[in-house]
Amino acid sequence: GENVEQHPSTLSVQEGDSAVIKCTYSDSASNYFPWYKQELGKRPQLIIDIRSNVGEKKDQRIAVTLNKTAKHFSLHITETQPEDSAVYFCAARAGKSTFGDGTTLTVKP
Amino acid sequence: ETGVTQTPRHLVMGMTNKKSLKCEQHLGHNAMYWYKQSAKKPLELMFVYNFKEQTENNSVPSRFSPECPNSSHLFLHLHTLQPEDSALYLCASSQPGGSRTDTQYFGPGTRLTVL
């Protein structure tokens, strides 16, 4: 089955800096890669996703890149703000979604 | 925020109790999921239902018993639980084959404490 590894497990950045979270996956059949954000005490919510036929996707300060050859995809957040502080989960879908273990991002004002 | 609802939001039960968690989705989806979220494993898939049929059971102990009477409702029946079962139980739904296939919409969760 699919195996998804997510790094780092915790990330602390200064407000205004960029943050990068990386995930690797094992199943080359995976074709859909969503990212979820979970704020403290709230439910996970989709923030951006990418399909295997696209290399990069951007939505304002958030971007996701996909390297199918290396089987890794990354979340990039630019100009971070304190409200970006949350746990971020990546997932890879090959029939069903497998989630990474999450990254706790802290943005210091 | 009201697309997927869960009740109760908090539950405290003893190890000999029997209780049920309820999930309801108002999104017209055909797939529903139960996840366990704890410090040990941030998002652990338990069960998957597609069109009311269970398609996945991730080696979950039999003290957890799911039920899906229709595509909009999902239950998790609990009996003789252990303290280590204390966690946040999240329900999610998705629309297989849609433009955002397998994008999962989560409920707010039920915080379960087993004494």
PDB file of C-alpha atoms in Angstrom:
ATOM      1  CA  GLY A   1       0.000   0.000   0.000  1.00  0.00           C
ATOM      2  CA  GLU A   2       0.848   3.670  -0.119  1.00  0.00           C
ATOM      3  CA  ASN A   3       3.275   5.119   2.410  1.00  0.00           C
ATOM      4  CA  VAL A   4       3.483   8.875   2.943  1.00  0.00           C
ATOM      5  CA  GLU A   5       6.252  10.529   4.921  1.00  0.00           C
ATOM      6  CA  GLN A   6       6.039  14.156   5.930  1.00  0.00           C
ATOM      7  CA  HIS A   7       8.842  16.439   7.100  1.00  0.00           C
ATOM      8  CA  PRO A   8       9.503  18.295   9.257  1.00  0.00           C
ATOM      9  CA  SER A   9       7.204  17.321  12.110  1.00  0.00           C
ATOM     10  CA  THR A  10       7.525  20.817  13.599  1.00  0.00           C
ATOM     11  CA  LEU A  11       8.478  24.077  11.941  1.00  0.00           C
ATOM     12  CA  SER A  12       8.886  27.493  13.492  1.00  0.00           C
ATOM     13  CA  VAL A  13       9.334  30.607  11.363  1.00  0.00           C
ATOM     14  CA  GLN A  14       9.306  34.333  11.855  1.00  0.00           C
ATOM     15  CA  GLU A  15       6.347  36.273  10.507  1.00  0.00           C
ATOM     16  CA  GLY A  16       7.002  37.249   6.920  1.00  0.00           C
ATOM     17  CA  ASP A  17       9.360  34.347   6.247  1.00  0.00           C
ATOM     18  CA  SER A  18       8.558  31.422   3.969  1.00  0.00           C
ATOM     19  CA  ALA A  19       7.699  27.915   5.156  1.00  0.00           C
ATOM     20  CA  VAL A  20       8.187  24.693   3.213  1.00  0.00           C
ATOM     21  CA  ILE A  21       6.769  21.291   4.115  1.00  0.00           C
ATOM     22  CA  LYS A  22       7.728  18.226   2.115  1.00  0.00           C
ATOM     23  CA  CYS A  23       6.058  14.868   1.618  1.00  0.00           C
ATOM     24  CA  THR A  24       7.279  11.760  -0.116  1.00  0.00           C
ATOM     25  CA  TYR A  25       5.103   8.904  -1.307  1.00  0.00           C
ATOM     26  CA  SER A  26       5.790   5.354  -2.384  1.00  0.00           C
ATOM     27  CA  ASP A  27       3.053   4.363  -4.836  1.00  0.00           C
ATOM     28  CA  SER A  28       3.729   5.630  -8.352  1.00  0.00           C
ATOM     29  CA  ALA A  29       0.016   5.166  -9.097  1.00  0.00           C
ATOM     30  CA  SER A  30      -0.885   8.041  -6.767  1.00  0.00           C
ATOM     31  CA  ASN A  31      -2.503  10.784  -8.817  1.00  0.00           C
ATOM     32  CA  TYR A  32      -4.027  13.270  -6.389  1.00  0.00           C
ATOM     33  CA  PHE A  33      -2.214  15.187  -3.643  1.00  0.00           C
ATOM     34  CA  PRO A  34      -4.228  17.400  -1.294  1.00  0.00           C
ATOM     35  CA  TRP A  35      -3.008  19.487   1.614  1.00  0.00           C
ATOM     36  CA  TYR A  36      -5.134  20.045   4.705  1.00  0.00           C
ATOM     37  CA  LYS A  37      -4.783  22.653   7.427  1.00  0.00           C
ATOM     38  CA  GLN A  38      -6.024  21.993  10.934  1.00  0.00           C
ATOM     39  CA  GLU A  39      -6.111  24.892  13.353  1.00  0.00           C
ATOM     40  CA  LEU A  40      -6.149  24.174  17.051  1.00  0.00           C
ATOM     41  CA  GLY A  41      -9.495  22.746  18.101  1.00  0.00           C
ATOM     42  CA  LYS A  42     -10.874  22.779  14.567  1.00  0.00           C
ATOM     43  CA  ARG A  43     -11.408  20.247  11.813  1.00  0.00           C
ATOM     44  CA  PRO A  44      -8.932  19.629   8.961  1.00  0.00           C
ATOM     45  CA  GLN A  45      -9.779  21.672   5.867  1.00  0.00           C
ATOM     46  CA  LEU A  46      -8.470  21.458   2.331  1.00  0.00           C
ATOM     47  CA  ILE A  47      -6.255  24.409   1.408  1.00  0.00           C
ATOM     48  CA  ILE A  48      -4.779  23.348  -1.921  1.00  0.00           C
ATOM     49  CA  ASP A  49      -4.424  20.257  -4.067  1.00  0.00           C
ATOM     50  CA  ILE A  50      -2.578  19.118  -7.158  1.00  0.00           C
ATOM     51  CA  ARG A  51      -3.046  16.349  -9.686  1.00  0.00           C
ATOM     52  CA  SER A  52      -0.324  14.214 -11.176  1.00  0.00           C
ATOM     53  CA  ASN A  53      -0.539  15.898 -14.592  1.00  0.00           C
ATOM     54  CA  VAL A  54       0.480  19.264 -13.134  1.00  0.00           C
ATOM     55  CA  GLY A  55       3.884  20.255 -11.730  1.00  0.00           C
ATOM     56  CA  GLU A  56       2.927  23.332  -9.749  1.00  0.00           C
ATOM     57  CA  LYS A  57      -0.162  25.110  -8.513  1.00  0.00           C
ATOM     58  CA  LYS A  58      -0.445  28.428  -6.737  1.00  0.00           C
ATOM     59  CA  ASP A  59      -3.191  30.119  -4.769  1.00  0.00           C
ATOM     60  CA  GLN A  60      -2.172  33.511  -3.392  1.00  0.00           C
ATOM     61  CA  ARG A  61       0.493  32.853  -0.721  1.00  0.00           C
ATOM     62  CA  ILE A  62       0.229  29.088  -0.975  1.00  0.00           C
ATOM     63  CA  ALA A  63       1.799  26.902  -3.638  1.00  0.00           C
ATOM     64  CA  VAL A  64       2.291  23.186  -4.119  1.00  0.00           C
ATOM     65  CA  THR A  65       4.930  21.555  -6.299  1.00  0.00           C
ATOM     66  CA  LEU A  66       5.000  17.956  -7.460  1.00  0.00           C
ATOM     67  CA  ASN A  67       7.956  15.906  -8.652  1.00  0.00           C
ATOM     68  CA  LYS A  68       6.555  12.641  -9.958  1.00  0.00           C
ATOM     69  CA  THR A  69       9.942  11.200 -10.794  1.00  0.00           C
ATOM     70  CA  ALA A  70      11.230  11.664  -7.270  1.00  0.00           C
ATOM     71  CA  LYS A  71       7.787  10.981  -5.765  1.00  0.00           C
ATOM     72  CA  HIS A  72       7.679  14.026  -3.600  1.00  0.00           C
ATOM     73  CA  PHE A  73       5.494  17.080  -3.299  1.00  0.00           C
ATOM     74  CA  SER A  74       5.869  20.195  -1.221  1.00  0.00           C
ATOM     75  CA  LEU A  75       3.758  22.940   0.284  1.00  0.00           C
ATOM     76  CA  HIS A  76       5.167  26.452   0.139  1.00  0.00           C
ATOM     77  CA  ILE A  77       3.755  29.298   2.185  1.00  0.00           C
ATOM     78  CA  THR A  78       5.179  32.749   1.530  1.00  0.00           C
ATOM     79  CA  GLU A  79       4.910  35.876   3.690  1.00  0.00           C
ATOM     80  CA  THR A  80       3.741  33.800   6.624  1.00  0.00           C
ATOM     81  CA  GLN A  81       1.321  35.291   9.121  1.00  0.00           C
ATOM     82  CA  PRO A  82       0.468  34.247  12.689  1.00  0.00           C
ATOM     83  CA  GLU A  83      -2.869  32.876  11.459  1.00  0.00           C
ATOM     84  CA  ASP A  84      -0.948  30.373   9.345  1.00  0.00           C
ATOM     85  CA  SER A  85      -0.019  28.616  12.589  1.00  0.00           C
ATOM     86  CA  ALA A  86      -1.657  25.183  12.455  1.00  0.00           C
ATOM     87  CA  VAL A  87      -1.010  21.527  11.751  1.00  0.00           C
ATOM     88  CA  TYR A  88      -0.647  20.769   8.051  1.00  0.00           C
ATOM     89  CA  PHE A  89      -1.330  17.321   6.596  1.00  0.00           C
ATOM     90  CA  CYS A  90      -0.386  16.076   3.165  1.00  0.00           C
ATOM     91  CA  ALA A  91      -2.075  13.120   1.505  1.00  0.00           C
ATOM     92  CA  ALA A  92      -1.519  10.968  -1.553  1.00  0.00           C
ATOM     93  CA  ARG A  93      -4.271   9.082  -3.302  1.00  0.00           C
ATOM     94  CA  ALA A  94      -3.825   5.748  -5.079  1.00  0.00           C
ATOM     95  CA  GLY A  95      -7.337   4.374  -4.828  1.00  0.00           C
ATOM     96  CA  LYS A  96      -7.643   5.743  -1.300  1.00  0.00           C
ATOM     97  CA  SER A  97      -5.977   8.636   0.480  1.00  0.00           C
ATOM     98  CA  THR A  98      -3.043   8.055   2.800  1.00  0.00           C
ATOM     99  CA  PHE A  99      -2.139  10.929   5.096  1.00  0.00           C
ATOM    100  CA  GLY A 100       1.222  12.081   6.364  1.00  0.00           C
ATOM    101  CA  ASP A 101       1.754  12.469  10.098  1.00  0.00           C
ATOM    102  CA  GLY A 102       1.390  16.236  10.018  1.00  0.00           C
ATOM    103  CA  THR A 103       3.625  19.276  10.493  1.00  0.00           C
ATOM    104  CA  THR A 104       3.003  21.727  13.300  1.00  0.00           C
ATOM    105  CA  LEU A 105       3.781  25.175  11.929  1.00  0.00           C
ATOM    106  CA  THR A 106       4.294  28.056  14.330  1.00  0.00           C
ATOM    107  CA  VAL A 107       4.593  31.573  12.966  1.00  0.00           C
ATOM    108  CA  LYS A 108       6.125  33.940  15.496  1.00  0.00           C
ATOM    109  CA  PRO A 109       4.990  37.559  15.343  1.00  0.00           C
TER     110      PRO A 109
ATOM    111  CA  GLU B   1     -18.826  24.563   8.191  1.00  0.00           C
ATOM    112  CA  THR B   2     -22.185  22.807   8.477  1.00  0.00           C
ATOM    113  CA  GLY B   3     -21.653  20.362   5.586  1.00  0.00           C
ATOM    114  CA  VAL B   4     -20.595  17.545   7.919  1.00  0.00           C
ATOM    115  CA  THR B   5     -21.931  17.438  11.452  1.00  0.00           C
ATOM    116  CA  GLN B   6     -21.066  15.153  14.336  1.00  0.00           C
ATOM    117  CA  THR B   7     -22.767  14.455  17.633  1.00  0.00           C
ATOM    118  CA  PRO B   8     -22.000  14.465  20.428  1.00  0.00           C
ATOM    119  CA  ARG B   9     -19.051  16.866  20.388  1.00  0.00           C
ATOM    120  CA  HIS B  10     -17.769  15.538  23.707  1.00  0.00           C
ATOM    121  CA  LEU B  11     -18.314  12.157  25.321  1.00  0.00           C
ATOM    122  CA  VAL B  12     -17.058  10.662  28.558  1.00  0.00           C
ATOM    123  CA  MET B  13     -17.737   6.989  29.088  1.00  0.00           C
ATOM    124  CA  GLY B  14     -16.705   4.148  31.327  1.00  0.00           C
ATOM    125  CA  MET B  15     -15.123   0.987  30.000  1.00  0.00           C
ATOM    126  CA  THR B  16     -18.347  -0.985  30.415  1.00  0.00           C
ATOM    127  CA  ASN B  17     -20.616   1.567  28.720  1.00  0.00           C
ATOM    128  CA  LYS B  18     -22.128   1.354  25.266  1.00  0.00           C
ATOM    129  CA  LYS B  19     -22.391   4.563  23.288  1.00  0.00           C
ATOM    130  CA  SER B  20     -22.694   5.676  19.677  1.00  0.00           C
ATOM    131  CA  LEU B  21     -21.189   8.499  17.668  1.00  0.00           C
ATOM    132  CA  LYS B  22     -23.220   9.998  14.853  1.00  0.00           C
ATOM    133  CA  CYS B  23     -22.122  11.707  11.656  1.00  0.00           C
ATOM    134  CA  GLU B  24     -24.327  13.349   9.067  1.00  0.00           C
ATOM    135  CA  GLN B  25     -23.302  14.959   5.795  1.00  0.00           C
ATOM    136  CA  HIS B  26     -25.401  17.394   3.793  1.00  0.00           C
ATOM    137  CA  LEU B  27     -23.133  17.519   0.743  1.00  0.00           C
ATOM    138  CA  GLY B  28     -24.656  14.763  -1.373  1.00  0.00           C
ATOM    139  CA  HIS B  29     -21.494  12.687  -1.095  1.00  0.00           C
ATOM    140  CA  ASN B  30     -21.391   8.922  -1.439  1.00  0.00           C
ATOM    141  CA  ALA B  31     -18.304   8.083   0.589  1.00  0.00           C
ATOM    142  CA  MET B  32     -17.933   8.457   4.333  1.00  0.00           C
ATOM    143  CA  TYR B  33     -15.014   7.834   6.647  1.00  0.00           C
ATOM    144  CA  TRP B  34     -14.145   7.444  10.324  1.00  0.00           C
ATOM    145  CA  TYR B  35     -10.746   8.643  11.523  1.00  0.00           C
ATOM    146  CA  LYS B  36      -9.107   8.520  14.928  1.00  0.00           C
ATOM    147  CA  GLN B  37      -6.888  11.453  15.838  1.00  0.00           C
ATOM    148  CA  SER B  38      -4.530  11.208  18.790  1.00  0.00           C
ATOM    149  CA  ALA B  39      -1.106  12.392  19.805  1.00  0.00           C
ATOM    150  CA  LYS B  40       0.242   8.991  18.797  1.00  0.00           C
ATOM    151  CA  LYS B  41      -1.158   9.029  15.261  1.00  0.00           C
ATOM    152  CA  PRO B  42      -2.412  12.336  13.911  1.00  0.00           C
ATOM    153  CA  LEU B  43      -4.840  10.947  11.315  1.00  0.00           C
ATOM    154  CA  GLU B  44      -5.589   7.255  11.456  1.00  0.00           C
ATOM    155  CA  LEU B  45      -8.142   5.906   9.022  1.00  0.00           C
ATOM    156  CA  MET B  46     -10.541   3.440  10.630  1.00  0.00           C
ATOM    157  CA  PHE B  47     -13.385   2.699   8.200  1.00  0.00           C
ATOM    158  CA  VAL B  48     -14.496   3.664   4.709  1.00  0.00           C
ATOM    159  CA  TYR B  49     -17.991   3.359   3.280  1.00  0.00           C
ATOM    160  CA  ASN B  50     -18.845   3.811  -0.380  1.00  0.00           C
ATOM    161  CA  PHE B  51     -22.512   3.874  -1.324  1.00  0.00           C
ATOM    162  CA  LYS B  52     -23.375   2.419   2.111  1.00  0.00           C
ATOM    163  CA  GLU B  53     -21.023  -0.527   1.688  1.00  0.00           C
ATOM    164  CA  GLN B  54     -17.966  -0.899   3.876  1.00  0.00           C
ATOM    165  CA  THR B  55     -14.948  -0.913   1.599  1.00  0.00           C
ATOM    166  CA  GLU B  56     -12.207  -0.637   4.163  1.00  0.00           C
ATOM    167  CA  ASN B  57     -11.570  -1.706   7.732  1.00  0.00           C
ATOM    168  CA  ASN B  58      -8.083  -0.758   8.855  1.00  0.00           C
ATOM    169  CA  SER B  59      -7.655  -3.598  11.349  1.00  0.00           C
ATOM    170  CA  VAL B  60      -9.859  -1.814  13.845  1.00  0.00           C
ATOM    171  CA  PRO B  61     -10.715  -3.739  17.059  1.00  0.00           C
ATOM    172  CA  SER B  62     -14.215  -5.179  17.180  1.00  0.00           C
ATOM    173  CA  ARG B  63     -15.133  -2.929  20.112  1.00  0.00           C
ATOM    174  CA  PHE B  64     -15.664  -0.310  17.382  1.00  0.00           C
ATOM    175  CA  SER B  65     -18.621  -1.163  15.174  1.00  0.00           C
ATOM    176  CA  PRO B  66     -19.571   1.120  12.273  1.00  0.00           C
ATOM    177  CA  GLU B  67     -22.973   1.392  10.684  1.00  0.00           C
ATOM    178  CA  CYS B  68     -23.973   3.225   7.513  1.00  0.00           C
ATOM    179  CA  PRO B  69     -27.762   3.081   6.984  1.00  0.00           C
ATOM    180  CA  ASN B  70     -27.613   5.486   4.018  1.00  0.00           C
ATOM    181  CA  SER B  71     -25.131   7.696   2.194  1.00  0.00           C
ATOM    182  CA  SER B  72     -25.830  10.647   4.488  1.00  0.00           C
ATOM    183  CA  HIS B  73     -25.445   9.005   7.880  1.00  0.00           C
ATOM    184  CA  LEU B  74     -22.631   7.156   9.555  1.00  0.00           C
ATOM    185  CA  PHE B  75     -22.490   5.781  13.077  1.00  0.00           C
ATOM    186  CA  LEU B  76     -19.721   4.400  15.229  1.00  0.00           C
ATOM    187  CA  HIS B  77     -20.977   2.112  17.983  1.00  0.00           C
ATOM    188  CA  LEU B  78     -18.671   1.805  20.967  1.00  0.00           C
ATOM    189  CA  HIS B  79     -18.600  -0.907  23.626  1.00  0.00           C
ATOM    190  CA  THR B  80     -16.109  -2.076  26.254  1.00  0.00           C
ATOM    191  CA  LEU B  81     -13.569   0.530  25.224  1.00  0.00           C
ATOM    192  CA  GLN B  82     -10.143   0.991  26.790  1.00  0.00           C
ATOM    193  CA  PRO B  83      -8.591   4.195  28.123  1.00  0.00           C
ATOM    194  CA  GLU B  84      -6.190   4.197  25.167  1.00  0.00           C
ATOM    195  CA  ASP B  85      -9.214   4.649  22.889  1.00  0.00           C
ATOM    196  CA  SER B  86      -9.549   8.196  24.190  1.00  0.00           C
ATOM    197  CA  ALA B  87      -9.069  10.449  21.178  1.00  0.00           C
ATOM    198  CA  LEU B  88     -10.778  12.779  18.739  1.00  0.00           C
ATOM    199  CA  TYR B  89     -12.951  10.830  16.321  1.00  0.00           C
ATOM    200  CA  LEU B  90     -13.392  12.587  13.003  1.00  0.00           C
ATOM    201  CA  CYS B  91     -15.940  11.811  10.350  1.00  0.00           C
ATOM    202  CA  ALA B  92     -15.387  12.845   6.744  1.00  0.00           C
ATOM    203  CA  SER B  93     -17.184  12.553   3.435  1.00  0.00           C
ATOM    204  CA  SER B  94     -16.187  12.800  -0.203  1.00  0.00           C
ATOM    205  CA  GLN B  95     -17.658  12.431  -3.657  1.00  0.00           C
ATOM    206  CA  PRO B  96     -15.885   9.636  -5.556  1.00  0.00           C
ATOM    207  CA  GLY B  97     -15.425  10.449  -9.216  1.00  0.00           C
ATOM    208  CA  GLY B  98     -16.131  14.164  -8.792  1.00  0.00           C
ATOM    209  CA  SER B  99     -13.936  17.001 -10.019  1.00  0.00           C
ATOM    210  CA  ARG B 100     -12.140  16.922  -6.691  1.00  0.00           C
ATOM    211  CA  THR B 101     -12.096  13.194  -6.291  1.00  0.00           C
ATOM    212  CA  ASP B 102     -11.454  12.138  -2.751  1.00  0.00           C
ATOM    213  CA  THR B 103     -11.232  15.670  -1.370  1.00  0.00           C
ATOM    214  CA  GLN B 104     -12.459  14.968   2.088  1.00  0.00           C
ATOM    215  CA  TYR B 105     -14.693  17.270   4.064  1.00  0.00           C
ATOM    216  CA  PHE B 106     -14.327  16.747   7.779  1.00  0.00           C
ATOM    217  CA  GLY B 107     -16.774  17.096  10.614  1.00  0.00           C
ATOM    218  CA  PRO B 108     -15.834  18.886  13.839  1.00  0.00           C
ATOM    219  CA  GLY B 109     -15.091  15.619  15.620  1.00  0.00           C
ATOM    220  CA  THR B 110     -16.182  13.964  18.844  1.00  0.00           C
ATOM    221  CA  ARG B 111     -13.734  14.245  21.740  1.00  0.00           C
ATOM    222  CA  LEU B 112     -13.985  10.869  23.487  1.00  0.00           C
ATOM    223  CA  THR B 113     -12.638  10.192  26.958  1.00  0.00           C
ATOM    224  CA  VAL B 114     -12.711   6.638  28.293  1.00  0.00           C
ATOM    225  CA  LEU B 115     -12.358   6.367  32.056  1.00  0.00           C
TER     226      LEU B 115
END
